Structures are given as structure tokens and as C-alpha cells.
PDB file of C-alpha atoms in Angstrom:
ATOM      1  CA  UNK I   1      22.951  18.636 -19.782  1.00  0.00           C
ATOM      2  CA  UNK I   2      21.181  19.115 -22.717  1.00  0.00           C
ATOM      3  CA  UNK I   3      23.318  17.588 -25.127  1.00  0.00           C
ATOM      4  CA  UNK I   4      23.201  14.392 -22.978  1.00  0.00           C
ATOM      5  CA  UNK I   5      19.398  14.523 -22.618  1.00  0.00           C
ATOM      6  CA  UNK I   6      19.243  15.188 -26.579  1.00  0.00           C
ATOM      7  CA  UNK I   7      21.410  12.302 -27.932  1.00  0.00           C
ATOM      8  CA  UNK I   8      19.143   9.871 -25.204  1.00  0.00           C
ATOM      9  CA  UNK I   9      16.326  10.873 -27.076  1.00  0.00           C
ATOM     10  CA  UNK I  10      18.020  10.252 -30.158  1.00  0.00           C
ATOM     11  CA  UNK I  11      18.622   6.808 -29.325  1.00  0.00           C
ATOM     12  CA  UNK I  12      15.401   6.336 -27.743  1.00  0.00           C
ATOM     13  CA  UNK I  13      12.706   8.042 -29.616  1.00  0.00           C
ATOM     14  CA  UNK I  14      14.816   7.900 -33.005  1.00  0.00           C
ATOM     15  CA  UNK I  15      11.372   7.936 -35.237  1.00  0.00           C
ATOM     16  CA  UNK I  16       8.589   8.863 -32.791  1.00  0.00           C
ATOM     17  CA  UNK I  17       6.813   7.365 -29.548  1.00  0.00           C
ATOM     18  CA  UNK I  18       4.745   4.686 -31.455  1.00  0.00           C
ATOM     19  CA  UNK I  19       2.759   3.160 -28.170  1.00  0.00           C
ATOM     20  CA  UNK I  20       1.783   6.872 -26.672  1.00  0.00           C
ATOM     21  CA  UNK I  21       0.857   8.299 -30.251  1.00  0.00           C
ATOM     22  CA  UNK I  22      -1.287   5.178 -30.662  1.00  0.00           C
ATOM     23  CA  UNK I  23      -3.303   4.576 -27.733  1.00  0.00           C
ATOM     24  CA  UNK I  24      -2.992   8.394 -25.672  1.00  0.00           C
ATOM     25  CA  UNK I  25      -4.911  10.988 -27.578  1.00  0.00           C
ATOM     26  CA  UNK I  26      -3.544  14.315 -27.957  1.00  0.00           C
ATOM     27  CA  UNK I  27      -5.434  16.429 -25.664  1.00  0.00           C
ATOM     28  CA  UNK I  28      -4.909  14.004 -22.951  1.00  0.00           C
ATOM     29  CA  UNK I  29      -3.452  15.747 -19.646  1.00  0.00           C
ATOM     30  CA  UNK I  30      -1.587  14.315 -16.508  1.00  0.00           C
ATOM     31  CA  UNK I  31      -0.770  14.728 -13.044  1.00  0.00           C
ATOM     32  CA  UNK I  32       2.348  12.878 -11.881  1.00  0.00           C
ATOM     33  CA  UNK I  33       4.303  11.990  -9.012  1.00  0.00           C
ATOM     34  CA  UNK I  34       8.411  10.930  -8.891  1.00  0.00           C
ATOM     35  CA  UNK I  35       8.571   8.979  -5.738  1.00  0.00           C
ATOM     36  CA  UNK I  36      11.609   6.841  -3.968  1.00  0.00           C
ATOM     37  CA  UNK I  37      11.025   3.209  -3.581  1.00  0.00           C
ATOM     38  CA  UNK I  38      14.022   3.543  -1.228  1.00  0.00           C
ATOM     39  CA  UNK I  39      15.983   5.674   0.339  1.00  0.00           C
ATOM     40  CA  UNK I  40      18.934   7.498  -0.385  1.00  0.00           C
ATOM     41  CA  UNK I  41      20.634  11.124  -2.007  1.00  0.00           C
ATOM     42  CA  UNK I  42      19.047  13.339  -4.437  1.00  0.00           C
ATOM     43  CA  UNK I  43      20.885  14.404  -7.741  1.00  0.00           C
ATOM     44  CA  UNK I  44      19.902  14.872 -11.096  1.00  0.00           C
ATOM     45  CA  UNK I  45      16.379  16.592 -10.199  1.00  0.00           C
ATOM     46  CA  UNK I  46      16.888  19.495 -12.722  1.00  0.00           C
ATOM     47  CA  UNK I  47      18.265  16.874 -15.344  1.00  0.00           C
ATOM     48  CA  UNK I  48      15.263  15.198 -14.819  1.00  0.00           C
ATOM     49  CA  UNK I  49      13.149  17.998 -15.093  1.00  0.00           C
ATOM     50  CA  UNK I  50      14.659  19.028 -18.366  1.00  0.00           C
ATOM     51  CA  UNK I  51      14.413  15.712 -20.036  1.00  0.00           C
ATOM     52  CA  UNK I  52      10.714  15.363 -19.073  1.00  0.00           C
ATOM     53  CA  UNK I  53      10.130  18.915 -20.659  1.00  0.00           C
ATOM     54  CA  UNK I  54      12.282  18.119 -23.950  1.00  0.00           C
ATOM     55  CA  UNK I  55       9.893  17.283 -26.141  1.00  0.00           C
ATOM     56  CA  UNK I  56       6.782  19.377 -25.070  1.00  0.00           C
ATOM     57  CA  UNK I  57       8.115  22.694 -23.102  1.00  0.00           C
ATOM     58  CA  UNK I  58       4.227  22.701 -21.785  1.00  0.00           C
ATOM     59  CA  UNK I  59       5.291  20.040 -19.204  1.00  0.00           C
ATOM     60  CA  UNK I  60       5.465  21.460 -15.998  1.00  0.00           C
ATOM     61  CA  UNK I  61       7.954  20.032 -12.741  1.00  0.00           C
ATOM     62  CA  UNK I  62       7.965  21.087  -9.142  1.00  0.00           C
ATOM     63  CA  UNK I  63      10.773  20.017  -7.786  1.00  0.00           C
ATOM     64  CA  UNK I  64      10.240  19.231  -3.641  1.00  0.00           C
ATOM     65  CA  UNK I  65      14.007  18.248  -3.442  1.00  0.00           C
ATOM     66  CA  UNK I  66      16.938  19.637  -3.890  1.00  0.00           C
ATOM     67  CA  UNK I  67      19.876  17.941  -5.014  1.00  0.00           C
ATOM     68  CA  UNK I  68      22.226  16.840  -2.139  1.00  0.00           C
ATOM     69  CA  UNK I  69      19.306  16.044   0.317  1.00  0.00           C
ATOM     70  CA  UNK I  70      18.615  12.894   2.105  1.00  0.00           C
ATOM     71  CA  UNK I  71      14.832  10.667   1.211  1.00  0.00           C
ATOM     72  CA  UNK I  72      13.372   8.242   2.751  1.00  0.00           C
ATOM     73  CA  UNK I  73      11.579   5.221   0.810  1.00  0.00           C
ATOM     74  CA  UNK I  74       8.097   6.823  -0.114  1.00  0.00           C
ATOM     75  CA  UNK I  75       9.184  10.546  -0.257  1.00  0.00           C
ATOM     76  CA  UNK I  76       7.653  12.654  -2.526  1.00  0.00           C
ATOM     77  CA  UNK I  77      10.875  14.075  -5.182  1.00  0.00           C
ATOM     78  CA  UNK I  78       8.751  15.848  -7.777  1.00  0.00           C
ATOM     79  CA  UNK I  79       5.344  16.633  -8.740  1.00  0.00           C
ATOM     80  CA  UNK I  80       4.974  16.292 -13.056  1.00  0.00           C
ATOM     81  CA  UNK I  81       2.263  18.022 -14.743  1.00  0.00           C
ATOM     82  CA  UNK I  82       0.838  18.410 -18.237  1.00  0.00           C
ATOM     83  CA  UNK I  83       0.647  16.839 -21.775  1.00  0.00           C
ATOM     84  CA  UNK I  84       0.627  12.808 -21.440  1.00  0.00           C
ATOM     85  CA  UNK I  85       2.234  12.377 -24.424  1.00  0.00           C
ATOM     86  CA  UNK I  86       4.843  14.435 -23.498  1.00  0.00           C
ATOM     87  CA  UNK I  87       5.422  13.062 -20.298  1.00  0.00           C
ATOM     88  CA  UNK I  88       5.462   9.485 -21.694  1.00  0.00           C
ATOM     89  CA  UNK I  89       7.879   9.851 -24.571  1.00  0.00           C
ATOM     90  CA  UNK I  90      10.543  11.440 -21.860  1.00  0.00           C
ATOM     91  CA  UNK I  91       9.741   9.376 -18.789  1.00  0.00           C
ATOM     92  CA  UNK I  92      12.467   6.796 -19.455  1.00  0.00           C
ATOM     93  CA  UNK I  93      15.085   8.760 -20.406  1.00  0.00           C
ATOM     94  CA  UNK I  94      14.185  11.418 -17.205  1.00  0.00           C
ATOM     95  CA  UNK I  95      14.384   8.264 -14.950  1.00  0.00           C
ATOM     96  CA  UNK I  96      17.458   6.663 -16.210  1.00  0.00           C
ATOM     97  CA  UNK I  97      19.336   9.662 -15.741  1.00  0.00           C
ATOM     98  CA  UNK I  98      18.113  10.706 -12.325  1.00  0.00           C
ATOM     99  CA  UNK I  99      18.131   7.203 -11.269  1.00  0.00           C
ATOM    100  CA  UNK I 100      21.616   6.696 -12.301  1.00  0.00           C
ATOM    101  CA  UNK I 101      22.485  10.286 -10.987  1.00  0.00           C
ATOM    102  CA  UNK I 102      21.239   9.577  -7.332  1.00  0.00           C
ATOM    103  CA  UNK I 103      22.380   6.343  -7.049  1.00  0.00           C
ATOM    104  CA  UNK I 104      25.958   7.893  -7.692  1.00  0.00           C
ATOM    105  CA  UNK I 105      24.971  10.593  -4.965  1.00  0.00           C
ATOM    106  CA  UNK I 106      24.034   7.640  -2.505  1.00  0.00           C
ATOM    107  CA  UNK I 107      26.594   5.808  -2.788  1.00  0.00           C
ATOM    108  CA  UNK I 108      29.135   8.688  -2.607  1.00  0.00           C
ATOM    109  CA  UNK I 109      27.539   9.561   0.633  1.00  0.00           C
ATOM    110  CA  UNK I 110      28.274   6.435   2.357  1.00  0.00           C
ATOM    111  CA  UNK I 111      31.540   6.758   1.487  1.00  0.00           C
ATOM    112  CA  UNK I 112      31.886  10.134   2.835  1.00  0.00           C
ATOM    113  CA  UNK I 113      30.303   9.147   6.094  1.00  0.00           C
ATOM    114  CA  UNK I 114      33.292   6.000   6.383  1.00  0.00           C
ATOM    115  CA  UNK I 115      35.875   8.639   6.792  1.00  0.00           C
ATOM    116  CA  UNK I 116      33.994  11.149   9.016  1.00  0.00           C
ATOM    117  CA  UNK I 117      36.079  12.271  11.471  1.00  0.00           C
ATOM    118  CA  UNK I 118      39.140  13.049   9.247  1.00  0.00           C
ATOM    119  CA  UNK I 119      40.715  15.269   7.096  1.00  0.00           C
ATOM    120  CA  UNK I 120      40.498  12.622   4.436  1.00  0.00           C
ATOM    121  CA  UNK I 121      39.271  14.077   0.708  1.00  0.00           C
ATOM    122  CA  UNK I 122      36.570  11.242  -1.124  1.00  0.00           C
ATOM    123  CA  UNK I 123      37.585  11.936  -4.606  1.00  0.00           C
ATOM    124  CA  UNK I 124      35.764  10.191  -7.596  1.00  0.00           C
ATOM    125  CA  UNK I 125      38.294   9.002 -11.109  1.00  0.00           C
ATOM    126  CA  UNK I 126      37.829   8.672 -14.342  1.00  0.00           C
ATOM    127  CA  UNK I 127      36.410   5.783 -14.695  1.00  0.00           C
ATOM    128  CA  UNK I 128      32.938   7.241 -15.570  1.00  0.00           C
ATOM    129  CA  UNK I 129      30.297   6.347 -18.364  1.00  0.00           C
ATOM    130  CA  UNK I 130      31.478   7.911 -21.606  1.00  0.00           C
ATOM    131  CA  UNK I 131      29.888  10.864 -22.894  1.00  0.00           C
ATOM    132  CA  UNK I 132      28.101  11.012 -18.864  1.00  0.00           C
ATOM    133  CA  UNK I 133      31.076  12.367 -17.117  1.00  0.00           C
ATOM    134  CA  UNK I 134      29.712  15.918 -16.283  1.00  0.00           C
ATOM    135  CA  UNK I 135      26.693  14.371 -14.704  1.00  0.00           C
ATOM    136  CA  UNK I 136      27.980  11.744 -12.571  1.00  0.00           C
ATOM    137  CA  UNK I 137      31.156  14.091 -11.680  1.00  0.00           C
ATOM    138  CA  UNK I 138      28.294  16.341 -10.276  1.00  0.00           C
ATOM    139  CA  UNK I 139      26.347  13.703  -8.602  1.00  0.00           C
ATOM    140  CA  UNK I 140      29.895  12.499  -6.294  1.00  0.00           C
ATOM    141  CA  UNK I 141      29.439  16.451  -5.252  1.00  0.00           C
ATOM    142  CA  UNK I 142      26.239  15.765  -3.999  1.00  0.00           C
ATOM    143  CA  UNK I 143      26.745  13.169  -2.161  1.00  0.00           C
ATOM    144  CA  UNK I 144      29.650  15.047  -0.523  1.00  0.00           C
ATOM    145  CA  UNK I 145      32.540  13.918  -2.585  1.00  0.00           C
ATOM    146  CA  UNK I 146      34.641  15.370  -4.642  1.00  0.00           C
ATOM    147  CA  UNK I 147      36.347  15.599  -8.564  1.00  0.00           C
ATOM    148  CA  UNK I 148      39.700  14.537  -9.800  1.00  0.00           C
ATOM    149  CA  UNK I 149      41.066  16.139 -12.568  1.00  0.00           C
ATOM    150  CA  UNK I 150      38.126  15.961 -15.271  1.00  0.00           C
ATOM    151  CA  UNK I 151      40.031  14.847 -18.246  1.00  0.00           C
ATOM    152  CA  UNK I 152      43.554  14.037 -19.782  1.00  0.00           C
ATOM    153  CA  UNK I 153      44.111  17.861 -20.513  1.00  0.00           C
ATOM    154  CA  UNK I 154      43.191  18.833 -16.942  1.00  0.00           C
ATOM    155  CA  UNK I 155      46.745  17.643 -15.062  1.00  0.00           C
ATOM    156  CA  UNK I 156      49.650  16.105 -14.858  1.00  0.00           C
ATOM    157  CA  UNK I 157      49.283  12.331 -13.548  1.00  0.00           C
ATOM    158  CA  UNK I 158      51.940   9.352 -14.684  1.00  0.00           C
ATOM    159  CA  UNK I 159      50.353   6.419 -13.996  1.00  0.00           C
ATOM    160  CA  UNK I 160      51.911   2.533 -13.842  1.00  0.00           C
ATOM    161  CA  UNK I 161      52.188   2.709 -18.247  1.00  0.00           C
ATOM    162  CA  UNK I 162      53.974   6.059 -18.448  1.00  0.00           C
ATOM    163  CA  UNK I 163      56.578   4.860 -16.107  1.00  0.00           C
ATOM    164  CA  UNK I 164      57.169   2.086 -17.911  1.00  0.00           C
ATOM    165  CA  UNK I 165      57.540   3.649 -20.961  1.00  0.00           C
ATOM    166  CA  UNK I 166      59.991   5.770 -19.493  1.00  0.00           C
ATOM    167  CA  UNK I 167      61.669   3.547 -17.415  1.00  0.00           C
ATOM    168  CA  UNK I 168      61.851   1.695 -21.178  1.00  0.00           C
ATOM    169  CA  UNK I 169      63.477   4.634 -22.490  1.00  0.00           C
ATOM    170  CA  UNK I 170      66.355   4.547 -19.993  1.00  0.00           C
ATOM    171  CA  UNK I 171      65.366   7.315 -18.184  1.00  0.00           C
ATOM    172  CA  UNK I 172      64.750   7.188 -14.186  1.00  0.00           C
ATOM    173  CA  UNK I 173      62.016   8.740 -12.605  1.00  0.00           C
ATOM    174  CA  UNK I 174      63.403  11.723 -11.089  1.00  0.00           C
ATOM    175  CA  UNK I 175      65.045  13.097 -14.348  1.00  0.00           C
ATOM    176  CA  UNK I 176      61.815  12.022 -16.368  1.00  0.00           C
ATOM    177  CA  UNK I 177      59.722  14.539 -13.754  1.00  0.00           C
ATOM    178  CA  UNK I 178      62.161  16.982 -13.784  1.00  0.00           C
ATOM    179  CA  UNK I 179      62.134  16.989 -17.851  1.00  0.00           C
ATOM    180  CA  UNK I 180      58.796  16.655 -18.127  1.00  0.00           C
ATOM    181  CA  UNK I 181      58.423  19.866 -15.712  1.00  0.00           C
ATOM    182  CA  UNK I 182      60.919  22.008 -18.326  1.00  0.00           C
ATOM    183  CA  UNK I 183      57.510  21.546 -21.267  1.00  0.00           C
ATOM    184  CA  UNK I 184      54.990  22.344 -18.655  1.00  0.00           C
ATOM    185  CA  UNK I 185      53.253  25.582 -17.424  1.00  0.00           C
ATOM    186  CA  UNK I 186      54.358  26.713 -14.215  1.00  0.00           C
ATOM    187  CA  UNK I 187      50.872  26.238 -12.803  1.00  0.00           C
ATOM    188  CA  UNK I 188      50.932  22.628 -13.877  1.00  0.00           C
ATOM    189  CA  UNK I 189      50.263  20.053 -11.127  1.00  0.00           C
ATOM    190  CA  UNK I 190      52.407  16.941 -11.233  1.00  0.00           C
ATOM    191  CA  UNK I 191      51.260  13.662  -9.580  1.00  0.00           C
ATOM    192  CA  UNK I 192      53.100  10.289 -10.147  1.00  0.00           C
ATOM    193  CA  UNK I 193      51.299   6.974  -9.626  1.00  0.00           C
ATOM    194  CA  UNK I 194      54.013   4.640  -7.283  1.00  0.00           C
ATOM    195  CA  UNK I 195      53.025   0.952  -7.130  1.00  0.00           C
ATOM    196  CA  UNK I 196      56.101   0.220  -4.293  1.00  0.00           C
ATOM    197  CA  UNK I 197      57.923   1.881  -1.522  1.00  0.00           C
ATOM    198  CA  UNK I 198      61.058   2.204  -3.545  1.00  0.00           C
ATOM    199  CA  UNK I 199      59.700   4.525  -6.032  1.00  0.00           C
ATOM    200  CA  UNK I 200      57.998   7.227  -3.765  1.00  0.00           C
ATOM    201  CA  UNK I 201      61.996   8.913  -2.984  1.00  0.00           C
ATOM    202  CA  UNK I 202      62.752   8.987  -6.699  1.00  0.00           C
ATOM    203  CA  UNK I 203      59.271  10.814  -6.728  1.00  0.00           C
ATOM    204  CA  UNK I 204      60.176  13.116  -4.501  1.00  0.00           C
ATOM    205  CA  UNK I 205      63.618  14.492  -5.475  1.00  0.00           C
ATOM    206  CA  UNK I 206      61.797  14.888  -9.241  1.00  0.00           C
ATOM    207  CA  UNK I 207      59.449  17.561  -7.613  1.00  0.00           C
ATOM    208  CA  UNK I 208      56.337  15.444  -8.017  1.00  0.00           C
ATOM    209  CA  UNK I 209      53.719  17.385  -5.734  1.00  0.00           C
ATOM    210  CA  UNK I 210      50.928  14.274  -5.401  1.00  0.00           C
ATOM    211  CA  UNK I 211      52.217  10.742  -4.763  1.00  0.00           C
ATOM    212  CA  UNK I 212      49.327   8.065  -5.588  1.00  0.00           C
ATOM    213  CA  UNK I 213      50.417   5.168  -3.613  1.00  0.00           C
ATOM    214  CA  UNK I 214      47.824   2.702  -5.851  1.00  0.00           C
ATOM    215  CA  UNK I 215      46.939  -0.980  -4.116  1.00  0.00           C
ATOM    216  CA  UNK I 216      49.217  -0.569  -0.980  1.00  0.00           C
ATOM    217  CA  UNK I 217      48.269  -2.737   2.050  1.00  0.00           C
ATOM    218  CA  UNK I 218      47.333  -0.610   5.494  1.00  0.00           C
ATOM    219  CA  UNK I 219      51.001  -0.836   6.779  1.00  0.00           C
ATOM    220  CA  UNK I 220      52.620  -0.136   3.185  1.00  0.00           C
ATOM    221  CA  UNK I 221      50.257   2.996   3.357  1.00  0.00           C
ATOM    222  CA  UNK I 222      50.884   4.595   6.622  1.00  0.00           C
ATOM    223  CA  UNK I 223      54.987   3.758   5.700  1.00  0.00           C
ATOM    224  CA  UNK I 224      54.317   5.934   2.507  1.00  0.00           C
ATOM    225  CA  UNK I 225      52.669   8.516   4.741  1.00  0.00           C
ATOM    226  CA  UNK I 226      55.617   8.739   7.275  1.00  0.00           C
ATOM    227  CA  UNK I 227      58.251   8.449   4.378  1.00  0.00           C
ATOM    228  CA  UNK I 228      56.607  11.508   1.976  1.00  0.00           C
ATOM    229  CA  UNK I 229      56.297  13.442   5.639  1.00  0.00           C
ATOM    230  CA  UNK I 230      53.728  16.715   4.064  1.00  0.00           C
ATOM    231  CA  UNK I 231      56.205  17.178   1.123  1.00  0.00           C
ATOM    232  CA  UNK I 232      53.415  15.908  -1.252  1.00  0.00           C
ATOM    233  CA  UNK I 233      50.287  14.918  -1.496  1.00  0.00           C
ATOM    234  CA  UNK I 234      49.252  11.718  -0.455  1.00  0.00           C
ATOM    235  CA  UNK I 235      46.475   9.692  -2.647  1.00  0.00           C
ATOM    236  CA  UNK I 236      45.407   6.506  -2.059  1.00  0.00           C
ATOM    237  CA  UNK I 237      43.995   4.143  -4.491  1.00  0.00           C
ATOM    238  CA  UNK I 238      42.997   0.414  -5.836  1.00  0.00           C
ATOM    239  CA  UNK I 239      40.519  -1.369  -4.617  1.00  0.00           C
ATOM    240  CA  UNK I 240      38.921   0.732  -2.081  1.00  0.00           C
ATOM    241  CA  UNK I 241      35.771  -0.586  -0.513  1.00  0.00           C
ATOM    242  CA  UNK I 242      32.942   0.993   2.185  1.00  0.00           C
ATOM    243  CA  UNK I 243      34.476  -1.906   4.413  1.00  0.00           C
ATOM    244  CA  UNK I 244      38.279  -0.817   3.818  1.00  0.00           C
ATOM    245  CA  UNK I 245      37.968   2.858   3.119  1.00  0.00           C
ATOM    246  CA  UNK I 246      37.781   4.305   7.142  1.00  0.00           C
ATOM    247  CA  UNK I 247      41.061   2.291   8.221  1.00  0.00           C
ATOM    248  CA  UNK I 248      42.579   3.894   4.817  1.00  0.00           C
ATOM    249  CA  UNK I 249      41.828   7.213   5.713  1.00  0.00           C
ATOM    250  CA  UNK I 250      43.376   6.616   9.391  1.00  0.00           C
ATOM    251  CA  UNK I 251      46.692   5.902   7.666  1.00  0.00           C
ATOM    252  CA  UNK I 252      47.145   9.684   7.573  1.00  0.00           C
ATOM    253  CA  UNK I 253      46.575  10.248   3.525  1.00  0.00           C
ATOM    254  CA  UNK I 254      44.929  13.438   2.294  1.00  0.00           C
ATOM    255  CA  UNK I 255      42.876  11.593  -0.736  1.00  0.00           C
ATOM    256  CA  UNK I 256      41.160   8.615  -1.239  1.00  0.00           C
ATOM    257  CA  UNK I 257      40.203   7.890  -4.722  1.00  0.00           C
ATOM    258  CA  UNK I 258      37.550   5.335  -5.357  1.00  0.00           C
ATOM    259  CA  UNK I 259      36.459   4.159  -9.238  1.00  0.00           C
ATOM    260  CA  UNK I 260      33.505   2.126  -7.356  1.00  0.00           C
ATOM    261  CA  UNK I 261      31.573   5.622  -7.059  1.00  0.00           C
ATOM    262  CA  UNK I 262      30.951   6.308 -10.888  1.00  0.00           C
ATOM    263  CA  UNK I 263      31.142   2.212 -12.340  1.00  0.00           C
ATOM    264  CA  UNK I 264      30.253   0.212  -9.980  1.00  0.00           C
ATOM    265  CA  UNK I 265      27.106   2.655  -8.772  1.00  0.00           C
ATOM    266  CA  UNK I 266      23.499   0.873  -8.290  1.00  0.00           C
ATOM    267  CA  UNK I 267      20.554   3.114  -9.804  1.00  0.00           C
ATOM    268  CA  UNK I 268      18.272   3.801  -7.265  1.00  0.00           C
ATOM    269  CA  UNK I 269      15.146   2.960  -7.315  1.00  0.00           C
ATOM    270  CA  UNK I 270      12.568   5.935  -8.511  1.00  0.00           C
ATOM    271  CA  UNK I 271       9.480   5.649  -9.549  1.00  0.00           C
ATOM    272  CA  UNK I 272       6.904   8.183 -11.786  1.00  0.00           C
ATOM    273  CA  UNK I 273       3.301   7.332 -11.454  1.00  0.00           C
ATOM    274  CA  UNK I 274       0.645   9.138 -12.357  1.00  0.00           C
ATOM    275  CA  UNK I 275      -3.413   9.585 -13.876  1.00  0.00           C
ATOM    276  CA  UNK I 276      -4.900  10.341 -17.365  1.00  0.00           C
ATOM    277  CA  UNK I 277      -7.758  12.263 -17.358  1.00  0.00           C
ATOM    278  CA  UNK I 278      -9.263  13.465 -20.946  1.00  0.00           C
TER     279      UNK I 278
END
């Protein structure tokens, strides 16, 4: 958290705030308000608070949220108090980040609430903002989701390239898992990416224990489902939307993974006001 917060102040107050240590003198002190101008999921609230207090520890936050909970449009998030100056050099970067944290959290949510009523995992990907992904893997938690693996060096997971770089190689798929299982740990976890029915046995007889069926149709899906019969996992990816996501999940696969929920999120709309007295 705080190396994120620290290279955002980098880039954003590289050389000083030159409007606030022009026009806001010194002693100036403030009492501020973070409000929603909509409604939606909190996340990011101690993020926030840190950023506001990174360049003068003296600012003060009350957090009235906590992250995970539900606002309406014209709730009351956080109550700011202390140096101006401080406040003002930090406000942007404390508002990108929350905003971009929450909206992340919102739209998670309604995602979550698409497939209530299952057994059906919302998992995010890694499709994230670089150098962001610990904060906007923790904001899919607070809206209810949950993580992937967080990096390259976190599983096992052949995706639609691998195979064909294997498949280039004149290996099939089943020996290339089984190989590739001799120059793993034990505790490794193997999924395999299938973009067609006829790859999901080969899968299978490799040992592969999560089958990504990626940009199958409903009935393609629920085939996959009947075919793999609980002897892997079954994800489901590609193109999942709030409007497609429920009938997805009643196709009988354990995880959905959806890309949308990290880069295609919305910032919400947050707002810090507050008065200067001297």
C-alpha cells in the first residue's frame, strides 16, 4: 500500500504542490468530509486514509465505513481533519485510489449477487492495472469475490499459446501435462485452458485438476460439465457479462472468471469537500 501511494505521489507531486503552497498559508487548518455521489461498495478506506496522511502525518481520518459495506448516494465515508496543505497535496491521489478501489468492489458485488443461489465461485484474472494488482485483487474481496492465482509464479495454468507451442512441438496434450507434472512440486496445481470439446478428454487422462472451458456457448458449457463429471475443476471464462453470468453459473461450473471486474471497472463517484478556517 505504501509503495503504491508513494510512487503516485511521485508522479503527482514530483517537485512540490505549487497552487496550495501559493495561495493556502501554512497554518491554515481543515475539516473535511468524503461523501458518495452514488451508491455502491466500500474499499480502499484505509488506502485512502494513508495517502491523505503521506505527506503531513498530522492529518487526521475517521473512517465511518468499513470496507465491504454497502452506501447510499450522500453517505457520509470519512471525516478528514487537519493541515490544508496537507490535505490538498494528497486529495487526488487518496481519491483516485479509493475511487478506483470501490468501483472494483461495486461492481464485483453485482456480479456476486447474479449467481446467488449457487455454488458458483466469482473469481477476478489477471488482467489488472500494472503495479495496482494487490489493491484491486483486494477490492474483488470486498465486493464478495474472489482471487485467481496472483501472478505467473503462483500456479500452473496453460492457456490457448502454451498449447500451441506444444502442440508445435509434436507433443499431445496428455503427455505434455504428464511431463510437465515430472518438473513440478507435488503441491503444484495444474489447470489447462480448452477452447473445444475435443480437448477437455486429453485434459483429463494428463491429470489436469482445473479445466477452463474459455468462450463456450451455454450448451457447449453444461456438455463440458457433464463430460469432466467432478474429476476437475470446472472454470468458465471469455466474455462474461452481468447479463450472461447467472445462466453460466446454472450450467453446473464451480468458477466463473470475469476480466470485466479489474479493466473494465467504472470509478465511483466520491467526493472530499471541506472548509478553511485560519
Amino acid at each position: 500500500m505504501d509503495r503504491v501511494i508513494h510512487l503516485a505521489l511521485a508522479e503527482d507531486v514530483p517537485f512540490g504542490d505549487l497552487t496550495t503552497e501559493a495561495f493556502v498559508p501554512e497554518h491554515a487548518q481543515t475539516q473535511a468530509s468524503l461523501r458518495a455521489r452514488e451508491p455502491g461498495v466500500l474499499s480502499g478506506g484505509e488506502v485512502f486514509a494513508r495517502a491523505l496522511q503521506a505527506v503531513d502525518g498530522r492529518v487526521g481520518v475517521d473512517l465511518i465505513h468499513s470496507d465491504g459495506a454497502e452506501f447510499s448516494a450522500g453517505d457520509l465515508l470519512a471525516r478528514i481533519h487537519g493541515p490544508a496543505r496537507g490535505i490538498l497535496t494528497c486529495e487526488r491521489t487518496g481519491l483516485n485510489l479509493v475511487q478506483r478501489m470501490s468501483g472494483i468492489a461495486t461492481l464485483t458485488a453485482q456480479f456476486v449477487d447474479a449467481v446467488r443461489g449457487t455454488s458458483v465461485r466469482i473469481t477476478d484474472t489477471r488482467k489488472t492495472t500494472p503495479g495496482l494488482r494487490v489493491l484491486e485483487r483486494y477490492a474483488v474481496r470486498c465486493g464478495g469475490g474472489h482471487n485467481h492465482r496472483f501472478s505467473l509464479s503462483d500456479a500452473v495454468m496453460a492457456k490457448d499459446n502454451h498449447l500451441a507451442a506444444v502442440s508445435a512441438s509434436g507433443t499431445d496434450l496428455a503427455q505434455a501435462i504428464r511431463e510437465a507434472k515430472t518438473r513440478l512440486p507435488h503441491t503444484a496445481h495444474i489447470e489447462v485452458e480448452v477452447d473445444r470439446i475435443g480437448q477437455i478428454l486429453p485434459a483429463l487422462e494428463g491429470g489436469a485438476n482445473t479445466i477452463m472451458v474459455d468462450n463456450f456457448g451455454l450448451d457447449e458449457t453444461a456438455h463440458a460439465v457433464q463430460l469432466i463429471a467432478g474429476r476437475a475443476c470446472v472454470e468458465a471464462s471469455g466474455g462474461v457479462t452481468l447479463e450472461t453470468v447467472g445462466a453460466i453459473a446454472r450450467t453446473g461450473v464451480d468458477v466463473i472468471s470475469v476480466g470485466a471486474l479489474t479493466h473494465s471497472a467504472r470509478a465511483l463517484d466520491l467526493g472530499l469537500d471541506f472548509e478553511v478556517s485560519t
